[in-house]
PDB file of C-alpha atoms and ligand atoms in Angstrom:
ATOM      1  CA  MET Q 278      38.472  75.816 138.292  1.00 45.00           C
ATOM      2  CA  GLN Q 279      37.738  75.190 134.203  1.00 45.00           C
ATOM      3  CA  SER Q 280      39.533  76.012 131.629  1.00 49.00           C
ATOM      4  CA  GLU Q 281      43.230  75.416 131.623  1.00 57.00           C
ATOM      5  CA  SER Q 282      44.134  78.207 130.237  1.00 84.00           C
ATOM      6  CA  ALA Q 283      43.451  81.559 132.625  1.00 96.00           C
ATOM      7  CA  LEU Q 284      45.195  82.159 135.781  1.00 98.00           C
ATOM      8  CA  ARG Q 285      43.641  80.465 138.883  1.00 98.00           C
ATOM      9  CA  LEU Q 286      43.801  82.288 141.592  1.00 98.00           C
ATOM     10  CA  VAL Q 287      42.885  80.646 145.217  1.00 98.00           C
ATOM     11  CA  TRP Q 288      41.673  82.790 147.892  1.00 98.00           C
ATOM     12  CA  ILE Q 289      42.082  80.502 150.487  1.00 98.00           C
ATOM     13  CA  TYR Q 290      38.902  80.542 154.201  1.00 98.00           C
ATOM     14  CA  PRO Q 291      37.219  83.765 153.469  1.00 96.00           C
ATOM     15  CA  ASP Q 292      35.244  82.302 156.464  1.00 96.00           C
ATOM     16  CA  LEU Q 293      37.978  82.202 158.603  1.00 97.00           C
ATOM     17  CA  LEU Q 294      40.688  85.081 157.586  1.00 96.00           C
ATOM     18  CA  SER Q 295      38.958  88.477 155.487  1.00 84.00           C
ATOM     19  CA  THR Q 296      39.977  90.742 157.886  1.00 83.00           C
ATOM     20  CA  TYR Q 297      41.074  94.306 156.519  1.00 88.00           C
ATOM     21  CA  GLY Q 298      39.875  93.993 153.240  1.00 93.00           C
ATOM     22  CA  ASP Q 299      42.652  91.861 152.360  1.00 95.00           C
ATOM     23  CA  GLN Q 300      40.162  90.358 149.419  1.00 95.00           C
ATOM     24  CA  GLY Q 301      40.764  93.459 147.796  1.00 97.00           C
ATOM     25  CA  ASN Q 302      44.752  91.617 147.257  1.00 98.00           C
ATOM     26  CA  ALA Q 303      42.913  89.102 144.827  1.00 98.00           C
ATOM     27  CA  LEU Q 304      40.913  92.118 143.298  1.00 97.00           C
ATOM     28  CA  VAL Q 305      43.494  93.679 142.115  1.00 98.00           C
ATOM     29  CA  LEU Q 306      45.125  90.605 140.975  1.00 98.00           C
ATOM     30  CA  GLU Q 307      42.439  90.144 138.911  1.00 98.00           C
ATOM     31  CA  GLN Q 308      41.776  93.677 137.722  1.00 97.00           C
ATOM     32  CA  ARG Q 309      45.732  93.578 136.435  1.00 97.00           C
ATOM     33  CA  ALA Q 310      45.652  90.485 134.806  1.00 97.00           C
ATOM     34  CA  GLN Q 311      42.283  90.823 132.880  1.00 96.00           C
ATOM     35  CA  ARG Q 312      43.670  94.374 131.463  1.00 96.00           C
ATOM     36  CA  ARG Q 313      46.822  92.861 130.389  1.00 96.00           C
ATOM     37  CA  GLY Q 314      44.210  90.404 128.339  1.00 95.00           C
ATOM     38  CA  ILE Q 315      44.819  87.478 130.599  1.00 96.00           C
ATOM     39  CA  PRO Q 316      42.216  85.475 131.020  1.00 97.00           C
ATOM     40  CA  VAL Q 317      41.458  85.317 135.256  1.00 98.00           C
ATOM     41  CA  GLN Q 318      39.593  81.995 137.072  1.00 98.00           C
ATOM     42  CA  THR Q 319      39.111  83.152 141.689  1.00 98.00           C
ATOM     43  CA  LEU Q 320      37.938  79.625 143.762  1.00 98.00           C
ATOM     44  CA  HIS Q 321      36.501  81.731 147.319  1.00 97.00           C
ATOM     45  CA  LEU Q 322      37.669  78.127 149.130  1.00 98.00           C
ATOM     46  CA  ARG Q 323      36.256  77.458 152.003  1.00 98.00           C
ATOM     47  CA  SER Q 324      37.618  76.627 154.930  1.00 98.00           C
ATOM     48  CA  SER Q 325      35.182  72.911 155.191  1.00 98.00           C
ATOM     49  CA  ASP Q 326      36.092  72.489 151.142  1.00 98.00           C
ATOM     50  CA  PRO Q 327      39.102  70.998 149.863  1.00 98.00           C
ATOM     51  CA  VAL Q 328      42.480  73.019 148.765  1.00 98.00           C
ATOM     52  CA  PRO Q 329      42.840  72.475 144.980  1.00 98.00           C
ATOM     53  CA  GLU Q 330      46.659  71.612 143.806  1.00 97.00           C
ATOM     54  CA  GLY Q 331      45.957  72.638 140.446  1.00 97.00           C
ATOM     55  CA  GLY Q 332      46.242  76.924 141.502  1.00 98.00           C
ATOM     56  CA  ASP Q 333      48.434  79.348 139.688  1.00 98.00           C
ATOM     57  CA  ILE Q 334      48.704  82.614 142.977  1.00 98.00           C
ATOM     58  CA  TYR Q 335      46.800  81.265 146.385  1.00 98.00           C
ATOM     59  CA  LEU Q 336      45.903  84.083 148.885  1.00 98.00           C
ATOM     60  CA  ILE Q 337      45.499  84.022 152.432  1.00 98.00           C
ATOM     61  CA  GLY Q 338      44.657  87.086 155.101  1.00 98.00           C
ATOM     62  CA  GLY Q 339      44.515  88.455 158.335  1.00 97.00           C
ATOM     63  CA  GLY Q 340      42.238  87.203 160.998  1.00 95.00           C
ATOM     64  CA  GLU Q 341      41.400  86.741 164.506  1.00 95.00           C
ATOM     65  CA  ASP Q 342      43.532  84.584 166.641  1.00 95.00           C
ATOM     66  CA  ARG Q 343      41.177  81.662 167.304  1.00 96.00           C
ATOM     67  CA  PRO Q 344      40.542  81.637 163.820  1.00 97.00           C
ATOM     68  CA  GLN Q 345      43.826  81.249 162.856  1.00 98.00           C
ATOM     69  CA  ILE Q 346      44.850  78.888 164.448  1.00 98.00           C
ATOM     70  CA  LEU Q 347      41.374  76.684 162.849  1.00 98.00           C
ATOM     71  CA  ALA Q 348      42.944  77.693 159.380  1.00 98.00           C
ATOM     72  CA  ALA Q 349      46.292  76.626 160.264  1.00 98.00           C
ATOM     73  CA  GLU Q 350      45.447  72.886 161.630  1.00 98.00           C
ATOM     74  CA  ARG Q 351      42.815  72.645 158.688  1.00 98.00           C
ATOM     75  CA  LEU Q 352      45.658  73.994 155.942  1.00 98.00           C
ATOM     76  CA  ARG Q 353      48.083  70.984 157.416  1.00 98.00           C
ATOM     77  CA  ARG Q 354      45.560  68.371 157.386  1.00 98.00           C
ATOM     78  CA  ASP Q 355      44.756  69.283 154.226  1.00 98.00           C
ATOM     79  CA  GLY Q 356      48.309  68.907 152.671  1.00 98.00           C
ATOM     80  CA  GLY Q 357      47.209  70.904 148.674  1.00 98.00           C
ATOM     81  CA  LEU Q 358      48.273  74.477 149.725  1.00 98.00           C
ATOM     82  CA  GLN Q 359      51.705  72.575 150.808  1.00 98.00           C
ATOM     83  CA  ARG Q 360      51.993  70.275 147.056  1.00 98.00           C
ATOM     84  CA  ALA Q 361      50.545  73.231 145.026  1.00 98.00           C
ATOM     85  CA  ILE Q 362      53.880  75.309 147.072  1.00 98.00           C
ATOM     86  CA  ALA Q 363      55.928  72.316 146.246  1.00 98.00           C
ATOM     87  CA  ARG Q 364      55.186  72.336 142.621  1.00 96.00           C
ATOM     88  CA  GLY Q 365      55.960  76.289 141.965  1.00 97.00           C
ATOM     89  CA  ALA Q 366      52.915  77.927 143.516  1.00 98.00           C
ATOM     90  CA  THR Q 367      52.728  81.644 143.793  1.00 98.00           C
ATOM     91  CA  MET Q 368      51.549  82.841 147.280  1.00 98.00           C
ATOM     92  CA  LEU Q 369      50.647  86.210 148.954  1.00 98.00           C
ATOM     93  CA  ALA Q 370      49.950  85.594 152.677  1.00 98.00           C
ATOM     94  CA  VAL Q 371      49.317  88.209 154.883  1.00 98.00           C
ATOM     95  CA  CYS Q 372      49.313  88.640 158.666  1.00 98.00           C
ATOM     96  CA  ALA Q 373      47.469  86.431 160.275  1.00 98.00           C
ATOM     97  CA  GLY Q 374      48.122  84.189 156.920  1.00 98.00           C
ATOM     98  CA  TYR Q 375      51.344  85.601 157.326  1.00 98.00           C
ATOM     99  CA  GLN Q 376      52.418  83.704 160.642  1.00 98.00           C
ATOM    100  CA  ILE Q 377      50.534  80.280 159.496  1.00 98.00           C
ATOM    101  CA  MET Q 378      52.961  80.295 156.688  1.00 98.00           C
ATOM    102  CA  GLY Q 379      55.948  79.343 159.647  1.00 98.00           C
ATOM    103  CA  HIS Q 380      57.052  77.023 161.756  1.00 98.00           C
ATOM    104  CA  THR Q 381      55.415  78.496 164.571  1.00 98.00           C
ATOM    105  CA  PHE Q 382      53.287  81.194 165.358  1.00 98.00           C
ATOM    106  CA  GLY Q 383      51.803  82.654 168.608  1.00 96.00           C
ATOM    107  CA  GLY Q 384      47.642  81.334 169.940  1.00 94.00           C
ATOM    108  CA  GLU Q 385      45.413  83.955 171.819  1.00 90.00           C
ATOM    109  CA  GLU Q 386      47.285  82.800 174.929  1.00 91.00           C
ATOM    110  CA  GLY Q 387      50.654  83.416 173.069  1.00 91.00           C
ATOM    111  CA  GLN Q 388      51.205  79.576 173.473  1.00 94.00           C
ATOM    112  CA  PRO Q 389      52.870  78.202 170.110  1.00 97.00           C
ATOM    113  CA  VAL Q 390      50.740  76.716 167.794  1.00 98.00           C
ATOM    114  CA  ALA Q 391      51.811  75.228 164.398  1.00 98.00           C
ATOM    115  CA  GLY Q 392      52.168  76.396 161.298  1.00 98.00           C
ATOM    116  CA  LEU Q 393      52.750  74.900 157.351  1.00 98.00           C
ATOM    117  CA  GLY Q 394      56.477  75.698 157.915  1.00 98.00           C
ATOM    118  CA  LEU Q 395      56.420  76.756 154.020  1.00 98.00           C
ATOM    119  CA  LEU Q 396      58.358  80.036 155.244  1.00 98.00           C
ATOM    120  CA  ASP Q 397      61.542  79.547 157.477  1.00 98.00           C
ATOM    121  CA  ILE Q 398      60.412  82.350 160.032  1.00 98.00           C
ATOM    122  CA  GLU Q 399      58.831  81.513 163.688  1.00 98.00           C
ATOM    123  CA  SER Q 400      55.877  84.078 165.221  1.00 98.00           C
ATOM    124  CA  GLY Q 401      55.216  84.602 168.853  1.00 97.00           C
ATOM    125  CA  ARG Q 402      53.129  87.708 171.179  1.00 95.00           C
ATOM    126  CA  GLY Q 403      54.694  90.849 171.432  1.00 92.00           C
ATOM    127  CA  ALA Q 404      54.058  93.311 174.516  1.00 92.00           C
ATOM    128  CA  GLN Q 405      52.537  95.153 172.806  1.00 95.00           C
ATOM    129  CA  ARG Q 406      50.257  95.532 169.208  1.00 96.00           C
ATOM    130  CA  SER Q 407      51.664  97.383 166.199  1.00 98.00           C
ATOM    131  CA  VAL Q 408      49.011  99.098 164.768  1.00 98.00           C
ATOM    132  CA  GLY Q 409      49.553 101.858 162.185  1.00 97.00           C
ATOM    133  CA  GLU Q 410      51.289 102.918 159.184  1.00 97.00           C
ATOM    134  CA  LEU Q 411      53.758 100.634 158.012  1.00 97.00           C
ATOM    135  CA  ALA Q 412      56.212 102.593 155.419  1.00 98.00           C
ATOM    136  CA  ALA Q 413      59.285 100.393 153.948  1.00 98.00           C
ATOM    137  CA  ASP Q 414      62.307 100.134 151.916  1.00 98.00           C
ATOM    138  CA  VAL Q 415      61.978  96.799 149.611  1.00 98.00           C
ATOM    139  CA  ASP Q 416      65.113  94.372 149.164  1.00 98.00           C
ATOM    140  CA  ALA Q 417      66.742  95.999 145.912  1.00 98.00           C
ATOM    141  CA  ALA Q 418      66.724  91.947 144.643  1.00 97.00           C
ATOM    142  CA  LEU Q 419      63.164  92.578 144.257  1.00 97.00           C
ATOM    143  CA  ASN Q 420      63.476  96.197 142.417  1.00 96.00           C
ATOM    144  CA  LEU Q 421      59.824  97.153 143.339  1.00 97.00           C
ATOM    145  CA  PRO Q 422      59.224 100.985 145.235  1.00 97.00           C
ATOM    146  CA  THR Q 423      58.664 101.866 148.529  1.00 97.00           C
ATOM    147  CA  LEU Q 424      56.089  99.662 150.680  1.00 97.00           C
ATOM    148  CA  THR Q 425      52.872 101.400 151.612  1.00 97.00           C
ATOM    149  CA  GLY Q 426      50.817  99.422 154.578  1.00 97.00           C
ATOM    150  CA  PHE Q 427      48.576  99.695 157.464  1.00 97.00           C
ATOM    151  CA  GLU Q 428      49.361  96.833 160.553  1.00 98.00           C
ATOM    152  CA  ASN Q 429      47.518  95.383 163.327  1.00 97.00           C
ATOM    153  CA  HIS Q 430      49.346  92.119 165.058  1.00 97.00           C
ATOM    154  CA  MET Q 431      50.171  91.312 168.047  1.00 96.00           C
ATOM    155  CA  GLY Q 432      52.128  88.976 167.237  1.00 97.00           C
ATOM    156  CA  LEU Q 433      56.116  89.490 166.068  1.00 98.00           C
ATOM    157  CA  THR Q 434      58.430  86.842 163.707  1.00 98.00           C
ATOM    158  CA  ARG Q 435      61.820  86.085 163.348  1.00 98.00           C
ATOM    159  CA  LEU Q 436      62.778  85.178 160.511  1.00 98.00           C
ATOM    160  CA  GLY Q 437      65.752  82.105 159.235  1.00 98.00           C
ATOM    161  CA  SER Q 438      68.468  81.312 157.135  1.00 98.00           C
ATOM    162  CA  GLY Q 439      65.813  80.398 154.367  1.00 98.00           C
ATOM    163  CA  VAL Q 440      64.197  83.482 153.947  1.00 98.00           C
ATOM    164  CA  ARG Q 441      65.012  86.841 153.100  1.00 98.00           C
ATOM    165  CA  PRO Q 442      63.053  89.906 154.468  1.00 98.00           C
ATOM    166  CA  LEU Q 443      60.863  91.770 152.038  1.00 98.00           C
ATOM    167  CA  SER Q 444      61.983  95.589 153.337  1.00 98.00           C
ATOM    168  CA  ARG Q 445      63.746  96.957 156.100  1.00 98.00           C
ATOM    169  CA  THR Q 446      61.095 100.018 157.974  1.00 98.00           C
ATOM    170  CA  ARG Q 447      60.667 103.605 157.700  1.00 97.00           C
ATOM    171  CA  ILE Q 448      57.768 103.807 159.396  1.00 97.00           C
ATOM    172  CA  GLY Q 449      56.285 100.907 161.529  1.00 98.00           C
ATOM    173  CA  ILE Q 450      57.064  97.456 163.625  1.00 98.00           C
ATOM    174  CA  GLY Q 451      56.987  95.036 160.578  1.00 98.00           C
ATOM    175  CA  ASN Q 452      58.328  92.280 161.578  1.00 98.00           C
ATOM    176  CA  GLY Q 453      59.556  93.681 164.435  1.00 98.00           C
ATOM    177  CA  ASP Q 454      63.829  93.950 163.994  1.00 98.00           C
ATOM    178  CA  GLY Q 455      63.673  96.736 161.649  1.00 98.00           C
ATOM    179  CA  THR Q 456      62.682  94.498 158.765  1.00 98.00           C
ATOM    180  CA  GLU Q 457      58.943  93.520 157.572  1.00 98.00           C
ATOM    181  CA  GLY Q 458      57.637  90.889 155.586  1.00 98.00           C
ATOM    182  CA  CYS Q 459      60.109  88.379 153.532  1.00 98.00           C
ATOM    183  CA  TYR Q 460      59.867  86.526 151.156  1.00 98.00           C
ATOM    184  CA  ALA Q 461      61.332  82.461 150.230  1.00 98.00           C
ATOM    185  CA  GLY Q 462      60.769  80.938 146.041  1.00 97.00           C
ATOM    186  CA  ARG Q 463      57.508  82.808 144.803  1.00 98.00           C
ATOM    187  CA  ILE Q 464      55.791  82.800 148.513  1.00 98.00           C
ATOM    188  CA  VAL Q 465      55.749  86.411 150.098  1.00 98.00           C
ATOM    189  CA  GLY Q 466      54.619  87.148 153.470  1.00 98.00           C
ATOM    190  CA  THR Q 467      54.032  90.241 154.919  1.00 98.00           C
ATOM    191  CA  TYR Q 468      52.241  92.143 157.705  1.00 98.00           C
ATOM    192  CA  LEU Q 469      50.994  94.958 155.486  1.00 98.00           C
ATOM    193  CA  HIS Q 470      46.771  95.619 154.482  1.00 97.00           C
ATOM    194  CA  GLY Q 471      45.472  97.969 152.946  1.00 94.00           C
ATOM    195  CA  PRO Q 472      44.679  96.226 150.310  1.00 96.00           C
ATOM    196  CA  ALA Q 473      49.103  95.557 150.443  1.00 97.00           C
ATOM    197  CA  LEU Q 474      48.100  95.423 146.257  1.00 97.00           C
ATOM    198  CA  ALA Q 475      46.130  97.915 145.922  1.00 96.00           C
ATOM    199  CA  ARG Q 476      48.370 100.293 147.575  1.00 96.00           C
ATOM    200  CA  ASN Q 477      51.757  98.127 146.107  1.00 97.00           C
ATOM    201  CA  PRO Q 478      50.656  97.204 142.478  1.00 96.00           C
ATOM    202  CA  ALA Q 479      54.136  96.887 141.549  1.00 97.00           C
ATOM    203  CA  LEU Q 480      54.159  94.024 143.846  1.00 98.00           C
ATOM    204  CA  ALA Q 481      50.877  93.012 142.305  1.00 98.00           C
ATOM    205  CA  ASP Q 482      52.909  92.858 139.037  1.00 98.00           C
ATOM    206  CA  LEU Q 483      56.044  90.839 140.205  1.00 98.00           C
ATOM    207  CA  LEU Q 484      53.123  88.094 141.659  1.00 98.00           C
ATOM    208  CA  LEU Q 485      51.856  87.806 138.567  1.00 98.00           C
ATOM    209  CA  SER Q 486      55.195  87.509 136.387  1.00 98.00           C
ATOM    210  CA  TRP Q 487      56.017  84.568 138.458  1.00 98.00           C
ATOM    211  CA  ALA Q 488      52.643  83.240 138.047  1.00 98.00           C
ATOM    212  CA  VAL Q 489      52.506  83.569 134.223  1.00 96.00           C
ATOM    213  CA  GLY Q 490      56.494  83.489 133.705  1.00 95.00           C
ATOM    214  CA  SER Q 491      57.362  86.265 132.242  1.00 93.00           C
ATOM    215  CA  ALA Q 492      58.058  90.257 132.622  1.00 92.00           C
ATOM    216  CA  LEU Q 493      53.865  91.972 132.334  1.00 95.00           C
ATOM    217  CA  ALA Q 494      53.449  94.584 129.869  1.00 94.00           C
ATOM    218  CA  PRO Q 495      52.810  98.660 131.928  1.00 93.00           C
ATOM    219  CA  ILE Q 496      49.391  99.731 132.479  1.00 94.00           C
ATOM    220  CA  ASP Q 497      48.555 102.936 133.192  1.00 93.00           C
ATOM    221  CA  ASP Q 498      48.948 103.573 137.023  1.00 92.00           C
ATOM    222  CA  THR Q 499      47.628 107.173 137.648  1.00 92.00           C
ATOM    223  CA  TRP Q 500      44.937 105.793 140.402  1.00 91.00           C
ATOM    224  CA  PHE Q 501      46.567 103.717 142.108  1.00 90.00           C
ATOM    225  CA  ASP Q 502      50.021 105.998 141.754  1.00 92.00           C
ATOM    226  CA  ARG Q 503      47.830 109.030 143.591  1.00 93.00           C
ATOM    227  CA  LEU Q 504      46.713 106.495 146.285  1.00 93.00           C
ATOM    228  CA  ARG Q 505      50.741 105.718 146.923  1.00 94.00           C
ATOM    229  CA  GLU Q 506      51.612 109.380 147.070  1.00 93.00           C
ATOM    230  CA  GLU Q 507      48.796 110.279 149.472  1.00 94.00           C
ATOM    231  CA  ARG Q 508      49.916 107.710 151.861  1.00 93.00           C
ATOM    232  CA  LEU Q 509      53.483 107.878 151.240  1.00 95.00           C
ATOM    233  CA  ALA Q 510      53.434 111.656 152.370  1.00 95.00           C
ATOM    234  CA  ALA Q 511      51.119 111.262 154.609  1.00 94.00           C
ATOM    235  CA  VAL Q 512      53.702 109.297 157.143  1.00 94.00           C
ATOM    236  CA  LEU Q 513      57.469 109.779 155.312  1.00 92.00           C
ATOM    237  CA  PRO Q 514      58.989 112.661 155.342  1.00 85.00           C
ATOM    238  CA  PRO Q 515      59.744 114.409 151.495  1.00 79.00           C
ATOM    239  CA  ARG Q 516      63.306 112.268 150.698  1.00 69.00           C
TER     240      ARG Q 516
HETATM  241  N1  LIG J 146      46.513  86.832 165.539  1.00 89.56           N
HETATM  242  C1  LIG J 146      47.342  87.467 164.805  1.00 89.56           C
HETATM  243  C2  LIG J 146      48.275  89.181 165.488  1.00 89.56           C
HETATM  244  O1  LIG J 146      47.321  89.719 166.038  1.00 89.56           O
HETATM  245  C3  LIG J 146      46.978  88.648 163.156  1.00 89.56           C
HETATM  246  C4  LIG J 146      46.866  89.387 163.716  1.00 89.56           C
HETATM  247  C5  LIG J 146      45.942  89.771 161.724  1.00 89.56           C
HETATM  248  O2  LIG J 146      45.973  89.176 160.885  1.00 89.56           O
HETATM  249  N2  LIG J 146      45.420  90.768 162.422  1.00 89.56           N
HETATM  250  O3  LIG J 146      49.366  88.825 165.533  1.00 89.56           O
END
């Protein structure tokens, strides 16, 4: 974290939570910012290091149950992410990372484990693993196209009144009640891998626009669009 003017991305705990290529979310944000002339600095924050409070966008990914519990404990103890969010930082939390943002989540035996309480959600273990492609229509207030991605999780998530569902599933399980993910303030949580921001560049731009405080110029998305169309056509009937 050197330059004051660069957009500061913090990729949280790649040594614990880095399954399914979720690090690609950081790469997509970097690339889409740089293509608009916005310089970016990305910190790959190991779990042995303190969480810097001065980041603009924090990213956390999916993982197995035990590293997830360890990550939650370390983040709770550290407090830096909570302070960053309190001063308005943007956050994308995926799968295990999404569950950690809530009040509690289910450990490897289903026992409740304390999360950070940054999102008004509670997760527990479902009866069976939710695996496969997911497509979901985004909350109209966010004005984003249909989400695409894949999911692989045991946990299911109950949304409290302090969050809004990110989307409603057309294919897939998501939170388990017909919704997928949630958002509150500048925090977005989702079960989607893909990576989520490679499959859904409009979501990447929404996060970037929150962080820079203004709308972003459009860029050529031919390759992103091809990936989206191919994945959506594979699972959805033609409209
Ligand atoms: N361990 C969590 C679950 O199974 C998260 C899994 C993941 O991140 N893929 O629900």
